[in-house]
Amino acid sequence: DGGITQSPKYLFRKEGQNVTLSCEQNLNHDAMYWYRQDPGQGLRLIYYSQIVNDFQKGDIAEGYSVSREKKESFPLTVTSAQKNPTAFYLCASSSDSYSGNTIYFGEGSWLTVV
Amino acid sequence: GEDVEQSLFLSVREGDSSVINCTYTDSSSTYLYWYKQEPGAGLQLLTYIFSNMDMKQDQRLTVLLNKKDKHLSLRIADTQTGDSAIYFCAEIHGSSNTGKLIFGQGTTLQVKP
């Protein structure tokens, strides 16, 4: 089945550690996105990538890093510089980044700092 | 700037209609979306409407767009307990080539039996 797969579903991070969230899509989509969701709030854009080997910062990129070496993969690293990383992280993709193309979401990953 | 506002909570009885409202500020919005999120899950696209339309109907869902007032609503007919979820309104505006969606805070719909 075509779709977006995020892993792991649940992840615990110790203070000072970097962790990486995986996002894979088999929809042949060019554009991919990472959003963060906090309770009672909408989604906020962390990073996005319109094409392989290219990505741009979203609204809350500080403390995060990404790579886009393959079309189907867009991993997100939450670094130790992110002071409040506990949140629900959602990956999304669309066939391109222009208006009119719907964006599809993965099932999300919960990150908790312990 | 870009802003999308929604009321946070709506409670209805099973079988009634639900109406979830959303206002936005960006007059250049081209597409507006409704997403559904069940607990602990990702977002599911319910429907979307292009800005040159006033209404779109899809089975139990009716989307109304008042572009003059920048107001979007989602009506769910014959609401069922399975409709209980958080509903997000989102917009993507015409000047954007990033695919960036601006989301509201989400409306929690509670359906009582």
Tab-separated table of C-alpha atoms in Angstrom:
chain	number	residue	atom	x	y	z
A	1	ASP	CA	0.000	0.000	0.000
A	2	GLY	CA	1.194	3.514	-0.728
A	3	GLY	CA	1.742	5.814	2.175
A	4	ILE	CA	3.999	7.532	4.644
A	5	THR	CA	5.717	5.511	7.353
A	6	GLN	CA	7.117	7.120	10.475
A	7	SER	CA	9.250	5.311	13.024
A	8	PRO	CA	9.527	4.816	15.857
A	9	LYS	CA	6.026	5.499	17.132
A	10	TYR	CA	7.358	6.236	20.634
A	11	LEU	CA	10.834	7.478	21.492
A	12	PHE	CA	12.433	8.556	24.739
A	13	ARG	CA	15.389	10.900	24.827
A	14	LYS	CA	17.768	11.596	27.643
A	15	GLU	CA	18.991	15.099	28.293
A	16	GLY	CA	21.860	15.999	25.952
A	17	GLN	CA	21.150	13.262	23.422
A	18	ASN	CA	20.426	13.614	19.739
A	19	VAL	CA	17.655	11.422	18.353
A	20	THR	CA	16.531	10.797	14.790
A	21	LEU	CA	12.966	10.244	13.618
A	22	SER	CA	12.500	8.341	10.389
A	23	CYS	CA	10.042	9.233	7.618
A	24	GLU	CA	9.700	7.153	4.455
A	25	GLN	CA	7.159	7.548	1.642
A	26	ASN	CA	6.446	5.374	-1.367
A	27	LEU	CA	4.089	7.832	-3.036
A	28	ASN	CA	6.783	9.175	-5.378
A	29	HIS	CA	6.192	12.633	-3.887
A	30	ASP	CA	8.766	15.353	-4.444
A	31	ALA	CA	7.965	17.482	-1.398
A	32	MET	CA	8.262	16.378	2.220
A	33	TYR	CA	7.616	18.180	5.505
A	34	TRP	CA	8.111	17.884	9.244
A	35	TYR	CA	5.590	19.387	11.655
A	36	ARG	CA	5.537	19.564	15.420
A	37	GLN	CA	2.293	19.350	17.402
A	38	ASP	CA	1.920	20.440	21.020
A	39	PRO	CA	-1.256	19.841	23.062
A	40	GLY	CA	-4.007	22.335	22.322
A	41	GLN	CA	-2.104	23.831	19.429
A	42	GLY	CA	-2.092	23.470	15.717
A	43	LEU	CA	0.837	22.124	13.758
A	44	ARG	CA	3.987	24.156	13.289
A	45	LEU	CA	6.384	23.631	10.391
A	46	ILE	CA	9.936	22.635	11.311
A	47	TYR	CA	11.587	21.922	7.941
A	48	TYR	CA	10.477	21.192	4.423
A	49	SER	CA	12.086	19.844	1.282
A	50	GLN	CA	10.820	20.536	-2.217
A	51	ILE	CA	13.253	18.211	-3.967
A	52	VAL	CA	16.076	15.785	-3.268
A	53	ASN	CA	19.243	17.342	-1.828
A	54	ASP	CA	17.430	20.546	-0.952
A	55	PHE	CA	15.583	21.676	2.185
A	56	GLN	CA	14.535	24.884	3.916
A	57	LYS	CA	13.813	25.966	7.451
A	58	GLY	CA	10.239	26.325	8.550
A	59	ASP	CA	8.922	28.429	11.430
A	60	ILE	CA	10.612	26.551	14.300
A	61	ALA	CA	13.810	25.019	12.874
A	62	GLU	CA	16.111	25.854	15.789
A	63	GLY	CA	17.405	22.711	17.487
A	64	TYR	CA	16.481	20.448	14.562
A	65	SER	CA	18.283	19.178	11.470
A	66	VAL	CA	17.226	17.220	8.393
A	67	SER	CA	18.647	15.596	5.293
A	68	ARG	CA	17.137	14.643	1.943
A	69	GLU	CA	19.555	12.282	0.247
A	70	LYS	CA	16.814	10.138	-1.269
A	71	LYS	CA	13.432	11.091	-2.654
A	72	GLU	CA	11.584	8.689	-0.404
A	73	SER	CA	13.318	9.559	2.874
A	74	PHE	CA	13.368	12.700	5.036
A	75	PRO	CA	14.777	11.966	8.515
A	76	LEU	CA	14.542	14.551	11.300
A	77	THR	CA	17.209	14.821	14.003
A	78	VAL	CA	16.220	16.450	17.264
A	79	THR	CA	19.463	17.783	18.682
A	80	SER	CA	20.438	18.558	22.252
A	81	ALA	CA	20.044	22.231	21.338
A	82	GLN	CA	16.272	21.779	21.243
A	83	LYS	CA	15.362	22.692	24.803
A	84	ASN	CA	11.763	21.533	24.796
A	85	PRO	CA	11.577	18.550	22.444
A	86	THR	CA	8.690	16.658	24.042
A	87	ALA	CA	5.975	16.715	21.387
A	88	PHE	CA	4.176	14.777	18.689
A	89	TYR	CA	6.037	14.918	15.356
A	90	LEU	CA	4.279	14.526	12.044
A	91	CYS	CA	5.861	13.921	8.664
A	92	ALA	CA	3.989	14.771	5.483
A	93	SER	CA	4.482	14.683	1.737
A	94	SER	CA	2.899	16.082	-1.409
A	95	SER	CA	3.432	15.570	-5.123
A	96	ASP	CA	4.945	19.033	-5.309
A	97	SER	CA	5.061	22.085	-3.127
A	98	TYR	CA	2.758	24.318	-5.115
A	99	SER	CA	-0.768	25.293	-4.222
A	100	GLY	CA	-3.469	22.852	-5.026
A	101	ASN	CA	-1.665	19.653	-4.221
A	102	THR	CA	-2.897	17.941	-1.141
A	103	ILE	CA	-0.529	17.043	1.600
A	104	TYR	CA	-0.678	13.601	3.195
A	105	PHE	CA	0.454	12.823	6.730
A	106	GLY	CA	2.105	9.903	8.452
A	107	GLU	CA	0.845	8.484	11.737
A	108	GLY	CA	3.255	10.505	13.849
A	109	SER	CA	6.001	9.883	16.392
A	110	TRP	CA	5.817	10.706	20.092
A	111	LEU	CA	9.086	12.011	21.557
A	112	THR	CA	9.465	12.322	25.312
A	113	VAL	CA	12.451	13.649	27.231
A	114	VAL	CA	13.274	11.619	30.331
B	1	GLY	CA	0.206	38.022	8.794
B	2	GLU	CA	-1.211	34.587	8.366
B	3	ASP	CA	-3.549	33.353	11.062
B	4	VAL	CA	-6.225	30.690	11.332
B	5	GLU	CA	-8.632	30.603	14.270
B	6	GLN	CA	-10.999	27.912	15.453
B	7	SER	CA	-13.104	27.404	18.539
B	8	LEU	CA	-11.556	24.744	20.729
B	9	PHE	CA	-14.480	22.527	21.640
B	10	LEU	CA	-17.864	21.389	20.335
B	11	SER	CA	-20.235	18.879	21.895
B	12	VAL	CA	-23.217	17.393	20.053
B	13	ARG	CA	-25.586	14.458	20.428
B	14	GLU	CA	-25.401	11.482	18.127
B	15	GLY	CA	-27.610	12.014	15.084
B	16	ASP	CA	-27.442	15.804	15.263
B	17	SER	CA	-25.525	17.969	12.806
B	18	SER	CA	-22.171	19.413	13.808
B	19	VAL	CA	-20.862	22.700	12.501
B	20	ILE	CA	-17.203	23.536	13.019
B	21	ASN	CA	-16.153	27.064	12.190
B	22	CYS	CA	-12.857	28.580	11.114
B	23	THR	CA	-11.704	32.091	10.268
B	24	TYR	CA	-8.542	33.047	8.439
B	25	THR	CA	-6.770	36.278	7.652
B	26	ASP	CA	-4.905	35.654	4.410
B	27	SER	CA	-7.050	36.941	1.574
B	28	SER	CA	-4.796	35.282	-1.001
B	29	SER	CA	-5.607	31.786	0.264
B	30	THR	CA	-6.190	29.492	-2.666
B	31	TYR	CA	-7.040	26.210	-1.014
B	32	LEU	CA	-8.584	25.559	2.385
B	33	TYR	CA	-8.557	22.165	4.022
B	34	TRP	CA	-10.247	20.186	6.751
B	35	TYR	CA	-8.258	17.475	8.490
B	36	LYS	CA	-9.401	14.976	11.131
B	37	GLN	CA	-7.115	13.668	13.858
B	38	GLU	CA	-8.068	10.742	16.057
B	39	PRO	CA	-6.234	10.283	19.386
B	40	GLY	CA	-2.539	9.527	18.945
B	41	ALA	CA	-2.794	9.362	15.163
B	42	GLY	CA	-1.754	11.419	12.179
B	43	LEU	CA	-3.974	13.785	10.247
B	44	GLN	CA	-6.484	12.454	7.772
B	45	LEU	CA	-7.519	14.742	4.936
B	46	LEU	CA	-11.318	15.018	4.968
B	47	THR	CA	-11.958	17.506	2.230
B	48	TYR	CA	-10.706	20.708	0.678
B	49	ILE	CA	-12.187	23.616	-1.211
B	50	PHE	CA	-10.733	25.923	-3.796
B	51	SER	CA	-11.156	29.609	-3.046
B	52	ASN	CA	-13.368	30.277	-6.068
B	53	MET	CA	-16.016	27.910	-4.721
B	54	ASP	CA	-18.738	28.712	-2.189
B	55	MET	CA	-19.708	25.209	-1.242
B	56	LYS	CA	-18.551	21.643	-1.583
B	57	GLN	CA	-20.505	18.577	-0.529
B	58	ASP	CA	-19.128	15.096	-0.025
B	59	GLN	CA	-21.541	12.564	1.491
B	60	ARG	CA	-22.149	13.712	5.089
B	61	LEU	CA	-19.700	16.596	4.831
B	62	THR	CA	-20.570	20.080	3.600
B	63	VAL	CA	-17.957	22.816	3.381
B	64	LEU	CA	-19.088	26.422	3.135
B	65	LEU	CA	-16.706	29.228	2.234
B	66	ASN	CA	-17.499	32.910	2.697
B	67	LYS	CA	-14.520	34.548	1.096
B	68	LYS	CA	-15.693	38.075	1.894
B	69	ASP	CA	-15.765	37.323	5.627
B	70	LYS	CA	-12.835	34.868	5.414
B	71	HIS	CA	-14.970	32.245	7.114
B	72	LEU	CA	-14.925	28.513	6.496
B	73	SER	CA	-17.208	25.941	8.039
B	74	LEU	CA	-17.509	22.173	8.068
B	75	ARG	CA	-20.922	20.645	8.604
B	76	ILE	CA	-21.179	16.977	9.494
B	77	ALA	CA	-24.678	15.601	9.020
B	78	ASP	CA	-26.004	12.773	11.227
B	79	THR	CA	-22.957	12.923	13.506
B	80	GLN	CA	-21.807	9.551	14.806
B	81	THR	CA	-19.666	8.617	17.812
B	82	GLY	CA	-16.924	7.672	15.350
B	83	ASP	CA	-16.767	11.325	14.323
B	84	SER	CA	-15.340	12.232	17.739
B	85	ALA	CA	-11.901	13.659	16.995
B	86	ILE	CA	-9.975	16.897	16.598
B	87	TYR	CA	-10.732	18.783	13.400
B	88	PHE	CA	-8.167	21.134	11.922
B	89	CYS	CA	-8.796	23.870	9.449
B	90	ALA	CA	-5.772	24.789	7.298
B	91	GLU	CA	-5.006	27.130	4.456
B	92	ILE	CA	-2.381	27.331	1.758
B	93	HIS	CA	-2.051	30.680	0.128
B	94	GLY	CA	-1.522	31.640	-3.450
B	95	SER	CA	1.820	33.326	-3.000
B	96	SER	CA	3.342	30.285	-1.373
B	97	ASN	CA	5.459	27.853	-3.338
B	98	THR	CA	6.454	25.931	-0.271
B	99	GLY	CA	3.324	23.884	0.243
B	100	LYS	CA	3.271	25.315	3.737
B	101	LEU	CA	-0.051	24.820	5.469
B	102	ILE	CA	-1.170	27.250	8.161
B	103	PHE	CA	-3.211	25.360	10.748
B	104	GLY	CA	-5.799	26.449	13.268
B	105	GLN	CA	-5.548	25.183	16.838
B	106	GLY	CA	-8.044	22.415	16.177
B	107	THR	CA	-11.623	21.895	17.369
B	108	THR	CA	-12.297	18.891	19.584
B	109	LEU	CA	-15.646	17.364	18.625
B	110	GLN	CA	-17.311	15.316	21.328
B	111	VAL	CA	-20.274	13.193	20.238
B	112	LYS	CA	-22.530	12.010	23.038
B	113	PRO	CA	-24.611	8.852	22.558
